[in-house]
């Protein structure tokens, strides 16, 4: 699918129930019912039942003593249901988002990534750290019409993170030391599943499984395209 810069609303080819809209300062992903979601969202993070997913583009000079409270205020301002909304923040340009999707083995997956790499970093390397939470820079959304155990959902997040790191390496994105970056210092991820009862349950989502391989490929392609869009 084309990046959001082309149009303000996109209907998924494989999952028409998913409504994806670019607003003035945020992306909205909306379902008619709640999905089971694991995420590192500023608001609505952890394991939640969520129908609205928001990626808010904050100014480059954004600073807040209470980003969680500010996120709640913005969700209320946009008139989305507070208890059913997961809210992420990013300084990346939302119109440069990449959306990839695939209809697979007892699942449908739509992946959206927004990415800026100004604060790139390599995990596992000693560096200066901070206690305060900052907004996400590479934000990954995975919407799965499928049935997964909670363990498989976490497994899928691991696979998505590995794919993001692989994309950073193949894009030749490096830190000051010359080593390849694995992400940025403020990345965030959402994995949400429909848990459709008529479908068989995926017990695993590693790279050797059909669903895990698809997650990895979609996240890899979306990350590569989103970074190129941002830099283009």
mmCIF file with all atom_site columns, N, CA and C in Angstrom, residues 94-166:
data_model
loop_
_atom_site.group_PDB
_atom_site.id
_atom_site.type_symbol
_atom_site.label_atom_id
_atom_site.label_alt_id
_atom_site.label_comp_id
_atom_site.label_asym_id
_atom_site.label_entity_id
_atom_site.label_seq_id
_atom_site.pdbx_PDB_ins_code
_atom_site.Cartn_x
_atom_site.Cartn_y
_atom_site.Cartn_z
_atom_site.occupancy
_atom_site.B_iso_or_equiv
_atom_site.pdbx_formal_charge
_atom_site.auth_seq_id
_atom_site.auth_comp_id
_atom_site.auth_asym_id
_atom_site.auth_atom_id
_atom_site.pdbx_PDB_model_num
ATOM 1   N N  . UNK A 1 94  ? 4.239  11.953  10.407 1.00 0.00 ? 94  UNK A N  1
ATOM 2   C CA . UNK A 1 94  ? 3.231  10.900  10.250 1.00 0.00 ? 94  UNK A CA 1
ATOM 3   C C  . UNK A 1 94  ? 2.804  10.714  8.797  1.00 0.00 ? 94  UNK A C  1
ATOM 4   N N  . UNK A 1 95  ? 2.940  11.751  7.957  1.00 0.00 ? 95  UNK A N  1
ATOM 5   C CA . UNK A 1 95  ? 2.555  11.579  6.557  1.00 0.00 ? 95  UNK A CA 1
ATOM 6   C C  . UNK A 1 95  ? 3.560  10.711  5.803  1.00 0.00 ? 95  UNK A C  1
ATOM 7   N N  . UNK A 1 96  ? 4.686  10.393  6.458  1.00 0.00 ? 96  UNK A N  1
ATOM 8   C CA . UNK A 1 96  ? 5.686  9.514   5.851  1.00 0.00 ? 96  UNK A CA 1
ATOM 9   C C  . UNK A 1 96  ? 5.538  8.071   6.317  1.00 0.00 ? 96  UNK A C  1
ATOM 10  N N  . UNK A 1 97  ? 4.405  7.755   6.936  1.00 0.00 ? 97  UNK A N  1
ATOM 11  C CA . UNK A 1 97  ? 4.165  6.395   7.426  1.00 0.00 ? 97  UNK A CA 1
ATOM 12  C C  . UNK A 1 97  ? 4.185  5.390   6.282  1.00 0.00 ? 97  UNK A C  1
ATOM 13  N N  . UNK A 1 98  ? 4.529  4.161   6.634  1.00 0.00 ? 98  UNK A N  1
ATOM 14  C CA . UNK A 1 98  ? 4.449  3.049   5.682  1.00 0.00 ? 98  UNK A CA 1
ATOM 15  C C  . UNK A 1 98  ? 3.450  2.039   6.190  1.00 0.00 ? 98  UNK A C  1
ATOM 16  N N  . UNK A 1 99  ? 2.613  1.538   5.293  1.00 0.00 ? 99  UNK A N  1
ATOM 17  C CA . UNK A 1 99  ? 1.634  0.504   5.643  1.00 0.00 ? 99  UNK A CA 1
ATOM 18  C C  . UNK A 1 99  ? 1.857  -0.701  4.738  1.00 0.00 ? 99  UNK A C  1
ATOM 19  N N  . UNK A 1 100 ? 1.998  -1.862  5.364  1.00 0.00 ? 100 UNK A N  1
ATOM 20  C CA . UNK A 1 100 ? 2.158  -3.119  4.646  1.00 0.00 ? 100 UNK A CA 1
ATOM 21  C C  . UNK A 1 100 ? 1.108  -4.093  5.172  1.00 0.00 ? 100 UNK A C  1
ATOM 22  N N  . UNK A 1 101 ? 0.633  -4.987  4.338  1.00 0.00 ? 101 UNK A N  1
ATOM 23  C CA . UNK A 1 101 ? -0.379 -5.945  4.784  1.00 0.00 ? 101 UNK A CA 1
ATOM 24  C C  . UNK A 1 101 ? -0.243 -7.268  4.034  1.00 0.00 ? 101 UNK A C  1
ATOM 25  N N  . UNK A 1 102 ? -0.733 -8.338  4.674  1.00 0.00 ? 102 UNK A N  1
ATOM 26  C CA . UNK A 1 102 ? -0.679 -9.659  4.043  1.00 0.00 ? 102 UNK A CA 1
ATOM 27  C C  . UNK A 1 102 ? -1.766 -10.558 4.620  1.00 0.00 ? 102 UNK A C  1
ATOM 28  N N  . UNK A 1 103 ? -2.384 -11.322 3.729  1.00 0.00 ? 103 UNK A N  1
ATOM 29  C CA . UNK A 1 103 ? -3.382 -12.326 4.089  1.00 0.00 ? 103 UNK A CA 1
ATOM 30  C C  . UNK A 1 103 ? -2.662 -13.669 4.103  1.00 0.00 ? 103 UNK A C  1
ATOM 31  N N  . UNK A 1 104 ? -2.588 -14.327 5.288  1.00 0.00 ? 104 UNK A N  1
ATOM 32  C CA . UNK A 1 104 ? -1.753 -15.509 5.393  1.00 0.00 ? 104 UNK A CA 1
ATOM 33  C C  . UNK A 1 104 ? -2.457 -16.745 5.908  1.00 0.00 ? 104 UNK A C  1
ATOM 34  N N  . UNK A 1 105 ? -1.724 -17.566 6.643  1.00 0.00 ? 105 UNK A N  1
ATOM 35  C CA . UNK A 1 105 ? -2.157 -18.870 7.140  1.00 0.00 ? 105 UNK A CA 1
ATOM 36  C C  . UNK A 1 105 ? -3.023 -18.705 8.386  1.00 0.00 ? 105 UNK A C  1
ATOM 37  N N  . UNK A 1 106 ? -4.328 -18.600 8.197  1.00 0.00 ? 106 UNK A N  1
ATOM 38  C CA . UNK A 1 106 ? -5.293 -18.376 9.282  1.00 0.00 ? 106 UNK A CA 1
ATOM 39  C C  . UNK A 1 106 ? -5.034 -17.056 10.006 1.00 0.00 ? 106 UNK A C  1
ATOM 40  N N  . UNK A 1 107 ? -4.647 -16.027 9.256  1.00 0.00 ? 107 UNK A N  1
ATOM 41  C CA . UNK A 1 107 ? -4.466 -14.688 9.818  1.00 0.00 ? 107 UNK A CA 1
ATOM 42  C C  . UNK A 1 107 ? -4.452 -13.651 8.693  1.00 0.00 ? 107 UNK A C  1
ATOM 43  N N  . UNK A 1 108 ? -4.768 -12.432 9.077  1.00 0.00 ? 108 UNK A N  1
ATOM 44  C CA . UNK A 1 108 ? -4.566 -11.253 8.239  1.00 0.00 ? 108 UNK A CA 1
ATOM 45  C C  . UNK A 1 108 ? -3.799 -10.249 9.087  1.00 0.00 ? 108 UNK A C  1
ATOM 46  N N  . UNK A 1 109 ? -2.785 -9.615  8.502  1.00 0.00 ? 109 UNK A N  1
ATOM 47  C CA . UNK A 1 109 ? -1.965 -8.677  9.270  1.00 0.00 ? 109 UNK A CA 1
ATOM 48  C C  . UNK A 1 109 ? -1.830 -7.366  8.505  1.00 0.00 ? 109 UNK A C  1
ATOM 49  N N  . UNK A 1 110 ? -2.053 -6.264  9.218  1.00 0.00 ? 110 UNK A N  1
ATOM 50  C CA . UNK A 1 110 ? -1.781 -4.923  8.703  1.00 0.00 ? 110 UNK A CA 1
ATOM 51  C C  . UNK A 1 110 ? -0.730 -4.300  9.620  1.00 0.00 ? 110 UNK A C  1
ATOM 52  N N  . UNK A 1 111 ? 0.338  -3.808  9.035  1.00 0.00 ? 111 UNK A N  1
ATOM 53  C CA . UNK A 1 111 ? 1.449  -3.222  9.789  1.00 0.00 ? 111 UNK A CA 1
ATOM 54  C C  . UNK A 1 111 ? 1.641  -1.769  9.372  1.00 0.00 ? 111 UNK A C  1
ATOM 55  N N  . UNK A 1 112 ? 1.785  -0.894  10.343 1.00 0.00 ? 112 UNK A N  1
ATOM 56  C CA . UNK A 1 112 ? 2.086  0.512   10.064 1.00 0.00 ? 112 UNK A CA 1
ATOM 57  C C  . UNK A 1 112 ? 3.288  0.932   10.894 1.00 0.00 ? 112 UNK A C  1
ATOM 58  N N  . UNK A 1 113 ? 4.228  1.612   10.260 1.00 0.00 ? 113 UNK A N  1
ATOM 59  C CA . UNK A 1 113 ? 5.422  2.106   10.944 1.00 0.00 ? 113 UNK A CA 1
ATOM 60  C C  . UNK A 1 113 ? 5.628  3.577   10.613 1.00 0.00 ? 113 UNK A C  1
ATOM 61  N N  . UNK A 1 114 ? 5.892  4.385   11.644 1.00 0.00 ? 114 UNK A N  1
ATOM 62  C CA . UNK A 1 114 ? 6.419  5.737   11.453 1.00 0.00 ? 114 UNK A CA 1
ATOM 63  C C  . UNK A 1 114 ? 7.825  5.731   12.018 1.00 0.00 ? 114 UNK A C  1
ATOM 64  N N  . UNK A 1 115 ? 8.745  6.407   11.347 1.00 0.00 ? 115 UNK A N  1
ATOM 65  C CA . UNK A 1 115 ? 10.146 6.278   11.758 1.00 0.00 ? 115 UNK A CA 1
ATOM 66  C C  . UNK A 1 115 ? 10.949 7.542   11.516 1.00 0.00 ? 115 UNK A C  1
ATOM 67  N N  . UNK A 1 116 ? 11.662 7.940   12.540 1.00 0.00 ? 116 UNK A N  1
ATOM 68  C CA . UNK A 1 116 ? 12.703 8.948   12.444 1.00 0.00 ? 116 UNK A CA 1
ATOM 69  C C  . UNK A 1 116 ? 13.896 8.390   13.194 1.00 0.00 ? 116 UNK A C  1
ATOM 70  N N  . UNK A 1 117 ? 15.094 8.641   12.721 1.00 0.00 ? 117 UNK A N  1
ATOM 71  C CA . UNK A 1 117 ? 16.272 7.999   13.315 1.00 0.00 ? 117 UNK A CA 1
ATOM 72  C C  . UNK A 1 117 ? 17.272 9.020   13.847 1.00 0.00 ? 117 UNK A C  1
ATOM 73  N N  . UNK A 1 118 ? 16.778 10.207  14.194 1.00 0.00 ? 118 UNK A N  1
ATOM 74  C CA . UNK A 1 118 ? 17.672 11.240  14.722 1.00 0.00 ? 118 UNK A CA 1
ATOM 75  C C  . UNK A 1 118 ? 18.326 10.837  16.033 1.00 0.00 ? 118 UNK A C  1
ATOM 76  N N  . UNK A 1 119 ? 17.639 10.054  16.855 1.00 0.00 ? 119 UNK A N  1
ATOM 77  C CA . UNK A 1 119 ? 18.219 9.593   18.120 1.00 0.00 ? 119 UNK A CA 1
ATOM 78  C C  . UNK A 1 119 ? 18.485 8.091   18.063 1.00 0.00 ? 119 UNK A C  1
ATOM 79  N N  . UNK A 1 120 ? 19.094 7.680   16.966 1.00 0.00 ? 120 UNK A N  1
ATOM 80  C CA . UNK A 1 120 ? 19.434 6.266   16.764 1.00 0.00 ? 120 UNK A CA 1
ATOM 81  C C  . UNK A 1 120 ? 20.350 5.771   17.872 1.00 0.00 ? 120 UNK A C  1
ATOM 82  N N  . UNK A 1 121 ? 20.274 4.491   18.148 1.00 0.00 ? 121 UNK A N  1
ATOM 83  C CA . UNK A 1 121 ? 21.130 3.918   19.187 1.00 0.00 ? 121 UNK A CA 1
ATOM 84  C C  . UNK A 1 121 ? 21.262 2.422   18.962 1.00 0.00 ? 121 UNK A C  1
ATOM 85  N N  . UNK A 1 122 ? 22.247 1.846   19.610 1.00 0.00 ? 122 UNK A N  1
ATOM 86  C CA . UNK A 1 122 ? 22.492 0.407   19.531 1.00 0.00 ? 122 UNK A CA 1
ATOM 87  C C  . UNK A 1 122 ? 22.271 -0.204  20.906 1.00 0.00 ? 122 UNK A C  1
ATOM 88  N N  . UNK A 1 123 ? 21.318 -1.106  21.019 1.00 0.00 ? 123 UNK A N  1
ATOM 89  C CA . UNK A 1 123 ? 21.048 -1.758  22.293 1.00 0.00 ? 123 UNK A CA 1
ATOM 90  C C  . UNK A 1 123 ? 22.239 -2.624  22.706 1.00 0.00 ? 123 UNK A C  1
ATOM 91  N N  . UNK A 1 124 ? 22.530 -2.642  24.011 1.00 0.00 ? 124 UNK A N  1
ATOM 92  C CA . UNK A 1 124 ? 23.635 -3.432  24.522 1.00 0.00 ? 124 UNK A CA 1
ATOM 93  C C  . UNK A 1 124 ? 24.929 -2.656  24.628 1.00 0.00 ? 124 UNK A C  1
ATOM 94  N N  . UNK A 1 125 ? 24.911 -1.376  24.251 1.00 0.00 ? 125 UNK A N  1
ATOM 95  C CA . UNK A 1 125 ? 26.098 -0.531  24.323 1.00 0.00 ? 125 UNK A CA 1
ATOM 96  C C  . UNK A 1 125 ? 25.928 0.465   25.463 1.00 0.00 ? 125 UNK A C  1
ATOM 97  N N  . UNK A 1 126 ? 26.946 0.620   26.301 1.00 0.00 ? 126 UNK A N  1
ATOM 98  C CA . UNK A 1 126 ? 26.894 1.563   27.408 1.00 0.00 ? 126 UNK A CA 1
ATOM 99  C C  . UNK A 1 126 ? 26.769 2.989   26.881 1.00 0.00 ? 126 UNK A C  1
ATOM 100 N N  . UNK A 1 127 ? 25.858 3.767   27.479 1.00 0.00 ? 127 UNK A N  1
ATOM 101 C CA . UNK A 1 127 ? 25.662 5.152   27.081 1.00 0.00 ? 127 UNK A CA 1
ATOM 102 C C  . UNK A 1 127 ? 25.035 5.895   28.246 1.00 0.00 ? 127 UNK A C  1
ATOM 103 N N  . UNK A 1 128 ? 24.924 7.193   28.119 1.00 0.00 ? 128 UNK A N  1
ATOM 104 C CA . UNK A 1 128 ? 24.242 7.998   29.123 1.00 0.00 ? 128 UNK A CA 1
ATOM 105 C C  . UNK A 1 128 ? 22.756 7.666   29.087 1.00 0.00 ? 128 UNK A C  1
ATOM 106 N N  . UNK A 1 129 ? 22.144 7.491   30.249 1.00 0.00 ? 129 UNK A N  1
ATOM 107 C CA . UNK A 1 129 ? 20.735 7.130   30.310 1.00 0.00 ? 129 UNK A CA 1
ATOM 108 C C  . UNK A 1 129 ? 19.961 8.118   31.165 1.00 0.00 ? 129 UNK A C  1
ATOM 109 N N  . UNK A 1 130 ? 18.630 8.033   31.073 1.00 0.00 ? 130 UNK A N  1
ATOM 110 C CA . UNK A 1 130 ? 17.757 8.973   31.768 1.00 0.00 ? 130 UNK A CA 1
ATOM 111 C C  . UNK A 1 130 ? 16.615 8.212   32.425 1.00 0.00 ? 130 UNK A C  1
ATOM 112 N N  . UNK A 1 131 ? 16.097 8.757   33.490 1.00 0.00 ? 131 UNK A N  1
ATOM 113 C CA . UNK A 1 131 ? 14.962 8.145   34.175 1.00 0.00 ? 131 UNK A CA 1
ATOM 114 C C  . UNK A 1 131 ? 13.640 8.492   33.502 1.00 0.00 ? 131 UNK A C  1
ATOM 115 N N  . UNK A 1 132 ? 13.543 9.682   32.911 1.00 0.00 ? 132 UNK A N  1
ATOM 116 C CA . UNK A 1 132 ? 12.279 10.174  32.353 1.00 0.00 ? 132 UNK A CA 1
ATOM 117 C C  . UNK A 1 132 ? 11.921 9.431   31.071 1.00 0.00 ? 132 UNK A C  1
ATOM 118 N N  . UNK A 1 133 ? 10.595 9.222   30.899 1.00 0.00 ? 133 UNK A N  1
ATOM 119 C CA . UNK A 1 133 ? 10.094 8.607   29.668 1.00 0.00 ? 133 UNK A CA 1
ATOM 120 C C  . UNK A 1 133 ? 10.004 9.668   28.575 1.00 0.00 ? 133 UNK A C  1
ATOM 121 N N  . UNK A 1 134 ? 10.426 9.321   27.379 1.00 0.00 ? 134 UNK A N  1
ATOM 122 C CA . UNK A 1 134 ? 10.325 10.219  26.232 1.00 0.00 ? 134 UNK A CA 1
ATOM 123 C C  . UNK A 1 134 ? 9.455  9.578   25.159 1.00 0.00 ? 134 UNK A C  1
ATOM 124 N N  . UNK A 1 135 ? 9.007  10.376  24.207 1.00 0.00 ? 135 UNK A N  1
ATOM 125 C CA . UNK A 1 135 ? 8.068  9.870   23.197 1.00 0.00 ? 135 UNK A CA 1
ATOM 126 C C  . UNK A 1 135 ? 8.765  8.972   22.172 1.00 0.00 ? 135 UNK A C  1
ATOM 127 N N  . UNK A 1 136 ? 7.993  8.068   21.583 1.00 0.00 ? 136 UNK A N  1
ATOM 128 C CA . UNK A 1 136 ? 8.536  7.106   20.645 1.00 0.00 ? 136 UNK A CA 1
ATOM 129 C C  . UNK A 1 136 ? 8.952  7.727   19.327 1.00 0.00 ? 136 UNK A C  1
ATOM 130 N N  . UNK A 1 137 ? 9.997  7.162   18.718 1.00 0.00 ? 137 UNK A N  1
ATOM 131 C CA . UNK A 1 137 ? 10.497 7.657   17.445 1.00 0.00 ? 137 UNK A CA 1
ATOM 132 C C  . UNK A 1 137 ? 10.235 6.677   16.317 1.00 0.00 ? 137 UNK A C  1
ATOM 133 N N  . UNK A 1 138 ? 10.516 5.395   16.521 1.00 0.00 ? 138 UNK A N  1
ATOM 134 C CA . UNK A 1 138 ? 10.054 4.378   15.573 1.00 0.00 ? 138 UNK A CA 1
ATOM 135 C C  . UNK A 1 138 ? 8.865  3.696   16.242 1.00 0.00 ? 138 UNK A C  1
ATOM 136 N N  . UNK A 1 139 ? 7.686  3.977   15.745 1.00 0.00 ? 139 UNK A N  1
ATOM 137 C CA . UNK A 1 139 ? 6.473  3.393   16.297 1.00 0.00 ? 139 UNK A CA 1
ATOM 138 C C  . UNK A 1 139 ? 5.942  2.329   15.336 1.00 0.00 ? 139 UNK A C  1
ATOM 139 N N  . UNK A 1 140 ? 5.735  1.132   15.853 1.00 0.00 ? 140 UNK A N  1
ATOM 140 C CA . UNK A 1 140 ? 5.296  -0.003  15.050 1.00 0.00 ? 140 UNK A CA 1
ATOM 141 C C  . UNK A 1 140 ? 3.935  -0.474  15.526 1.00 0.00 ? 140 UNK A C  1
ATOM 142 N N  . UNK A 1 141 ? 2.988  -0.536  14.598 1.00 0.00 ? 141 UNK A N  1
ATOM 143 C CA . UNK A 1 141 ? 1.643  -1.027  14.891 1.00 0.00 ? 141 UNK A CA 1
ATOM 144 C C  . UNK A 1 141 ? 1.410  -2.305  14.092 1.00 0.00 ? 141 UNK A C  1
ATOM 145 N N  . UNK A 1 142 ? 1.027  -3.377  14.783 1.00 0.00 ? 142 UNK A N  1
ATOM 146 C CA . UNK A 1 142 ? 0.690  -4.643  14.135 1.00 0.00 ? 142 UNK A CA 1
ATOM 147 C C  . UNK A 1 142 ? -0.743 -5.013  14.497 1.00 0.00 ? 142 UNK A C  1
ATOM 148 N N  . UNK A 1 143 ? -1.600 -5.050  13.493 1.00 0.00 ? 143 UNK A N  1
ATOM 149 C CA . UNK A 1 143 ? -2.996 -5.424  13.694 1.00 0.00 ? 143 UNK A CA 1
ATOM 150 C C  . UNK A 1 143 ? -3.209 -6.790  13.045 1.00 0.00 ? 143 UNK A C  1
ATOM 151 N N  . UNK A 1 144 ? -3.627 -7.748  13.855 1.00 0.00 ? 144 UNK A N  1
ATOM 152 C CA . UNK A 1 144 ? -3.717 -9.134  13.396 1.00 0.00 ? 144 UNK A CA 1
ATOM 153 C C  . UNK A 1 144 ? -5.146 -9.638  13.551 1.00 0.00 ? 144 UNK A C  1
ATOM 154 N N  . UNK A 1 145 ? -5.744 -10.011 12.437 1.00 0.00 ? 145 UNK A N  1
ATOM 155 C CA . UNK A 1 145 ? -7.020 -10.705 12.487 1.00 0.00 ? 145 UNK A CA 1
ATOM 156 C C  . UNK A 1 145 ? -6.681 -12.179 12.606 1.00 0.00 ? 145 UNK A C  1
ATOM 157 N N  . UNK A 1 146 ? -6.583 -12.641 13.844 1.00 0.00 ? 146 UNK A N  1
ATOM 158 C CA . UNK A 1 146 ? -6.175 -13.999 14.122 1.00 0.00 ? 146 UNK A CA 1
ATOM 159 C C  . UNK A 1 146 ? -6.299 -14.265 15.605 1.00 0.00 ? 146 UNK A C  1
ATOM 160 N N  . UNK A 1 147 ? -6.049 -15.503 15.978 1.00 0.00 ? 147 UNK A N  1
ATOM 161 C CA . UNK A 1 147 ? -6.166 -15.905 17.381 1.00 0.00 ? 147 UNK A CA 1
ATOM 162 C C  . UNK A 1 147 ? -4.794 -16.336 17.885 1.00 0.00 ? 147 UNK A C  1
ATOM 163 N N  . UNK A 1 148 ? -4.298 -15.632 18.913 1.00 0.00 ? 148 UNK A N  1
ATOM 164 C CA . UNK A 1 148 ? -2.977 -15.904 19.453 1.00 0.00 ? 148 UNK A CA 1
ATOM 165 C C  . UNK A 1 148 ? -3.049 -16.047 20.972 1.00 0.00 ? 148 UNK A C  1
ATOM 166 N N  . UNK A 1 149 ? -2.224 -16.920 21.517 1.00 0.00 ? 149 UNK A N  1
ATOM 167 C CA . UNK A 1 149 ? -2.068 -16.946 22.964 1.00 0.00 ? 149 UNK A CA 1
ATOM 168 C C  . UNK A 1 149 ? -1.319 -15.670 23.379 1.00 0.00 ? 149 UNK A C  1
ATOM 169 N N  . UNK A 1 150 ? -1.381 -15.340 24.668 1.00 0.00 ? 150 UNK A N  1
ATOM 170 C CA . UNK A 1 150 ? -0.637 -14.175 25.148 1.00 0.00 ? 150 UNK A CA 1
ATOM 171 C C  . UNK A 1 150 ? 0.856  -14.383 24.922 1.00 0.00 ? 150 UNK A C  1
ATOM 172 N N  . UNK A 1 151 ? 1.329  -15.604 25.111 1.00 0.00 ? 151 UNK A N  1
ATOM 173 C CA . UNK A 1 151 ? 2.742  -15.900 24.876 1.00 0.00 ? 151 UNK A CA 1
ATOM 174 C C  . UNK A 1 151 ? 3.119  -15.657 23.416 1.00 0.00 ? 151 UNK A C  1
ATOM 175 N N  . UNK A 1 152 ? 2.238  -16.054 22.498 1.00 0.00 ? 152 UNK A N  1
ATOM 176 C CA . UNK A 1 152 ? 2.502  -15.844 21.076 1.00 0.00 ? 152 UNK A CA 1
ATOM 177 C C  . UNK A 1 152 ? 2.508  -14.352 20.734 1.00 0.00 ? 152 UNK A C  1
ATOM 178 N N  . UNK A 1 153 ? 1.659  -13.579 21.396 1.00 0.00 ? 153 UNK A N  1
ATOM 179 C CA . UNK A 1 153 ? 1.650  -12.137 21.154 1.00 0.00 ? 153 UNK A CA 1
ATOM 180 C C  . UNK A 1 153 ? 2.984  -11.517 21.571 1.00 0.00 ? 153 UNK A C  1
ATOM 181 N N  . UNK A 1 154 ? 3.499  -11.931 22.720 1.00 0.00 ? 154 UNK A N  1
ATOM 182 C CA . UNK A 1 154 ? 4.806  -11.433 23.144 1.00 0.00 ? 154 UNK A CA 1
ATOM 183 C C  . UNK A 1 154 ? 5.887  -11.924 22.189 1.00 0.00 ? 154 UNK A C  1
ATOM 184 N N  . UNK A 1 155 ? 5.780  -13.174 21.757 1.00 0.00 ? 155 UNK A N  1
ATOM 185 C CA . UNK A 1 155 ? 6.707  -13.722 20.771 1.00 0.00 ? 155 UNK A CA 1
ATOM 186 C C  . UNK A 1 155 ? 6.694  -12.886 19.492 1.00 0.00 ? 155 UNK A C  1
ATOM 187 N N  . UNK A 1 156 ? 5.491  -12.441 19.080 1.00 0.00 ? 156 UNK A N  1
ATOM 188 C CA . UNK A 1 156 ? 5.370  -11.603 17.888 1.00 0.00 ? 156 UNK A CA 1
ATOM 189 C C  . UNK A 1 156 ? 6.051  -10.262 18.051 1.00 0.00 ? 156 UNK A C  1
ATOM 190 N N  . UNK A 1 157 ? 5.981  -9.699  19.256 1.00 0.00 ? 157 UNK A N  1
ATOM 191 C CA . UNK A 1 157 ? 6.661  -8.426  19.524 1.00 0.00 ? 157 UNK A CA 1
ATOM 192 C C  . UNK A 1 157 ? 8.172  -8.607  19.442 1.00 0.00 ? 157 UNK A C  1
ATOM 193 N N  . UNK A 1 158 ? 8.670  -9.745  19.950 1.00 0.00 ? 158 UNK A N  1
ATOM 194 C CA . UNK A 1 158 ? 10.100 -10.033 19.836 1.00 0.00 ? 158 UNK A CA 1
ATOM 195 C C  . UNK A 1 158 ? 10.507 -10.107 18.367 1.00 0.00 ? 158 UNK A C  1
ATOM 196 N N  . UNK A 1 159 ? 9.723  -10.833 17.570 1.00 0.00 ? 159 UNK A N  1
ATOM 197 C CA . UNK A 1 159 ? 10.014 -10.966 16.146 1.00 0.00 ? 159 UNK A CA 1
ATOM 198 C C  . UNK A 1 159 ? 9.990  -9.608  15.447 1.00 0.00 ? 159 UNK A C  1
ATOM 199 N N  . UNK A 1 160 ? 9.011  -8.783  15.791 1.00 0.00 ? 160 UNK A N  1
ATOM 200 C CA . UNK A 1 160 ? 8.918  -7.448  15.195 1.00 0.00 ? 160 UNK A CA 1
ATOM 201 C C  . UNK A 1 160 ? 10.139 -6.607  15.545 1.00 0.00 ? 160 UNK A C  1
ATOM 202 N N  . UNK A 1 161 ? 10.610 -6.715  16.775 1.00 0.00 ? 161 UNK A N  1
ATOM 203 C CA . UNK A 1 161 ? 11.775 -5.950  17.209 1.00 0.00 ? 161 UNK A CA 1
ATOM 204 C C  . UNK A 1 161 ? 13.035 -6.411  16.489 1.00 0.00 ? 161 UNK A C  1
ATOM 205 N N  . UNK A 1 162 ? 13.162 -7.718  16.315 1.00 0.00 ? 162 UNK A N  1
ATOM 206 C CA . UNK A 1 162 ? 14.311 -8.230  15.561 1.00 0.00 ? 162 UNK A CA 1
ATOM 207 C C  . UNK A 1 162 ? 14.291 -7.722  14.122 1.00 0.00 ? 162 UNK A C  1
ATOM 208 N N  . UNK A 1 163 ? 13.106 -7.685  13.523 1.00 0.00 ? 163 UNK A N  1
ATOM 209 C CA . UNK A 1 163 ? 12.980 -7.213  12.139 1.00 0.00 ? 163 UNK A CA 1
ATOM 210 C C  . UNK A 1 163 ? 13.321 -5.736  12.020 1.00 0.00 ? 163 UNK A C  1
ATOM 211 N N  . UNK A 1 164 ? 12.907 -4.952  13.004 1.00 0.00 ? 164 UNK A N  1
ATOM 212 C CA . UNK A 1 164 ? 13.253 -3.525  13.014 1.00 0.00 ? 164 UNK A CA 1
ATOM 213 C C  . UNK A 1 164 ? 14.760 -3.352  13.070 1.00 0.00 ? 164 UNK A C  1
ATOM 214 N N  . UNK A 1 165 ? 15.424 -4.118  13.936 1.00 0.00 ? 165 UNK A N  1
ATOM 215 C CA . UNK A 1 165 ? 16.882 -4.024  14.053 1.00 0.00 ? 165 UNK A CA 1
ATOM 216 C C  . UNK A 1 165 ? 17.564 -4.430  12.744 1.00 0.00 ? 165 UNK A C  1
ATOM 217 N N  . UNK A 1 166 ? 17.038 -5.481  12.089 1.00 0.00 ? 166 UNK A N  1
ATOM 218 C CA . UNK A 1 166 ? 17.596 -5.918  10.809 1.00 0.00 ? 166 UNK A CA 1
ATOM 219 C C  . UNK A 1 166 ? 17.448 -4.831  9.749  1.00 0.00 ? 166 UNK A C  1
#
